[in-house]
Structures are given as C-alpha cells and as structure tokens.
Amino acid sequence: MKAMRIEVKPKSELESETLTVAKAFDQGKRVKPVSGTYFESMQAVRKFLTDKRLEVWRTIRDQKPASISELAKMLKRDFKSIHSDVMLLESIGLVKLKKGKGQRGDVQTPIALVSELILSVA
C-alpha cells in the first residue's frame, strides 16, 4: 500500500496553486497531477481526523474486518457511528467499500487504501 499526504495550507495558497496549474494546462503545458488531501488549518484536520476515526482506519488497515458490522464489534461501538466514520474516511480516499454477498444479504467490506498518513504543514 501507499502513503497519503495530508497538507495544511492557507486557502489563498491553494487557490494560487490551482490557478497556476490551470494556466499551464490552458497553455498546453504538461501538468503534474496534484495528489493528497488539503485542509486550511490544523483545527480542520483535527475535526475531520479524530482519534476515533483514526482508530477505525487503523483497525481496517491492520485487522481487515469482513464488514462494517464486524468492525463495529471489534471496536465495541454502534454500527451507525462506525458507518458514518467509514463514509467520511472513504470520502477522502483512506478506505473503500467493496460490495459483496453475505449470509444475511449484501455486505460492504471496508478496505484500507493507504498504509500511512503523512502530515505536512506549510
């Protein structure tokens, strides 16, 4: 697996970089794809990547639960809160959900997409 870079940059800096890339693209220049996830402040990072959500991601990465229900049991938390955390982690690309068939119907297996998070503050 790979590492994901999480960067903290002021909004003005992100807008400036986006404009520079757009201009280069319009001029037909080769543009290197930007990867990573960006936040405006450490407060925003802490609000999104809480200790509990990081625990969910680590459990998915290390213990590879077969379903969200199994993940909730592993963490001794209710399904609804775990499901919500998994959906947020999926939205920034830390995990994906693989759909399959289980004993009681459809099952969503959470799969970690990265093995490491790297935090960079500009």
C-alpha positions as a printed NumPy array, in Angstrom:
array([[  0.   ,   0.   ,   0.   ],
       [  0.975,   3.616,  -0.246],
       [  1.16 ,   6.645,   1.989],
       [ -1.268,   9.568,   1.786],
       [ -0.047,  13.117,   2.263],
       [ -2.301,  15.414,   4.253],
       [ -1.288,  19.055,   3.921],
       [ -2.316,  22.137,   5.841],
       [ -2.161,  25.255,   3.67 ],
       [ -3.895,  28.613,   3.74 ],
       [ -6.825,  28.885,   1.331],
       [ -5.071,  31.679,  -0.591],
       [ -2.069,  29.412,  -1.26 ],
       [ -4.299,  26.591,  -2.509],
       [ -6.168,  28.976,  -4.809],
       [ -2.884,  30.36 ,  -6.17 ],
       [ -1.519,  26.872,  -6.895],
       [ -4.773,  25.859,  -8.591],
       [ -4.675,  28.97 , -10.792],
       [ -1.044,  28.31 , -11.77 ],
       [ -1.851,  24.714, -12.768],
       [ -4.951,  25.812, -14.724],
       [ -2.946,  28.425, -16.669],
       [ -0.231,  25.898, -17.529],
       [ -2.878,  23.424, -18.675],
       [ -4.55 ,  26.085, -20.863],
       [ -1.165,  26.824, -22.476],
       [ -0.79 ,  23.158, -23.418],
       [  1.991,  22.503, -20.941],
       [  2.342,  19.207, -19.155],
       [  0.83 ,  19.392, -15.71 ],
       [  1.865,  17.102, -12.883],
       [ -1.237,  15.762, -11.111],
       [ -1.604,  17.008,  -7.555],
       [ -2.17 ,  14.278,  -5.022],
       [ -3.034,  14.407,  -1.376],
       [ -5.69 ,  15.889,   0.81 ],
       [ -5.643,  19.517,   1.858],
       [ -7.035,  21.345,   4.873],
       [ -6.947,  25.067,   5.722],
       [ -5.934,  24.602,   9.364],
       [ -4.831,  22.085,  11.959],
       [ -8.208,  22.639,  13.599],
       [ -9.89 ,  21.393,  10.412],
       [ -7.61 ,  18.331,  10.332],
       [ -8.401,  17.525,  13.978],
       [-12.13 ,  17.98 ,  13.366],
       [-12.096,  15.557,  10.431],
       [ -9.463,  13.034,  11.536],
       [-10.495,  12.461,  15.131],
       [ -8.835,   9.864,  17.342],
       [-11.859,   7.579,  16.89 ],
       [-11.776,   7.871,  13.081],
       [ -8.048,   7.169,  13.051],
       [ -8.748,   4.11 ,  15.215],
       [-11.353,   2.974,  12.654],
       [ -8.867,   3.423,   9.789],
       [ -6.086,   1.589,  11.671],
       [ -8.416,  -1.292,  12.527],
       [ -9.482,  -1.623,   8.89 ],
       [ -5.835,  -1.491,   7.789],
       [ -4.483,  -3.921,  10.388],
       [ -7.332,  -6.328,  11.18 ],
       [ -9.174,  -6.345,   7.832],
       [-12.776,  -6.795,   9.051],
       [-15.147,  -8.56 ,   6.675],
       [-17.93 ,  -5.995,   7.164],
       [-18.824,  -2.744,   8.857],
       [-20.792,  -4.749,  11.433],
       [-17.702,  -6.788,  12.263],
       [-15.683,  -3.57 ,  12.506],
       [-18.239,  -2.124,  14.956],
       [-17.971,  -5.257,  17.109],
       [-14.159,  -5.115,  17.055],
       [-14.234,  -1.512,  18.263],
       [-17.181,  -2.02 ,  20.65 ],
       [-19.101,   0.85 ,  19.062],
       [-22.543,   1.046,  17.484],
       [-22.971,   0.337,  13.771],
       [-24.389,   3.776,  12.919],
       [-21.39 ,   5.736,  14.244],
       [-18.883,   3.326,  12.67 ],
       [-20.726,   3.503,   9.341],
       [-20.648,   7.302,   9.478],
       [-16.906,   7.303,  10.229],
       [-16.206,   4.838,   7.408],
       [-18.146,   7.015,   4.941],
       [-16.058,  10.066,   5.915],
       [-12.826,   8.084,   5.593],
       [-13.995,   6.881,   2.178],
       [-14.712,  10.468,   1.073],
       [-11.035,  11.447,   1.445],
       [ -9.661,   8.223,  -0.022],
       [ -8.391,   6.427,   3.081],
       [-10.726,   3.453,   2.609],
       [-13.052,   1.993,   0.023],
       [-16.078,  -0.232,   0.412],
       [-16.222,  -3.465,  -1.544],
       [-19.748,  -4.771,  -2.045],
       [-20.435,  -8.472,  -1.789],
       [-22.909, -11.083,  -0.619],
       [-23.135, -12.138,   2.993],
       [-25.242, -14.626,   4.924],
       [-27.975, -12.044,   5.534],
       [-27.775, -10.109,   2.275],
       [-25.417,  -7.524,   0.825],
       [-22.229,  -6.767,   2.765],
       [-19.842,  -3.832,   2.464],
       [-16.264,  -4.788,   3.277],
       [-14.087,  -1.82 ,   4.278],
       [-10.618,  -1.9  ,   2.702],
       [ -7.755,   0.433,   3.605],
       [ -6.282,   2.2  ,   0.569],
       [ -3.233,   3.619,   2.348],
       [ -0.894,   2.222,   4.946],
       [  0.483,   5.506,   6.247],
       [ -0.563,   9.122,   6.725],
       [  1.976,  11.917,   6.331],
       [  1.036,  15.322,   7.742],
       [  2.702,  18.366,   6.224],
       [  2.14 ,  21.906,   7.451],
       [  3.093,  24.732,   5.084]])
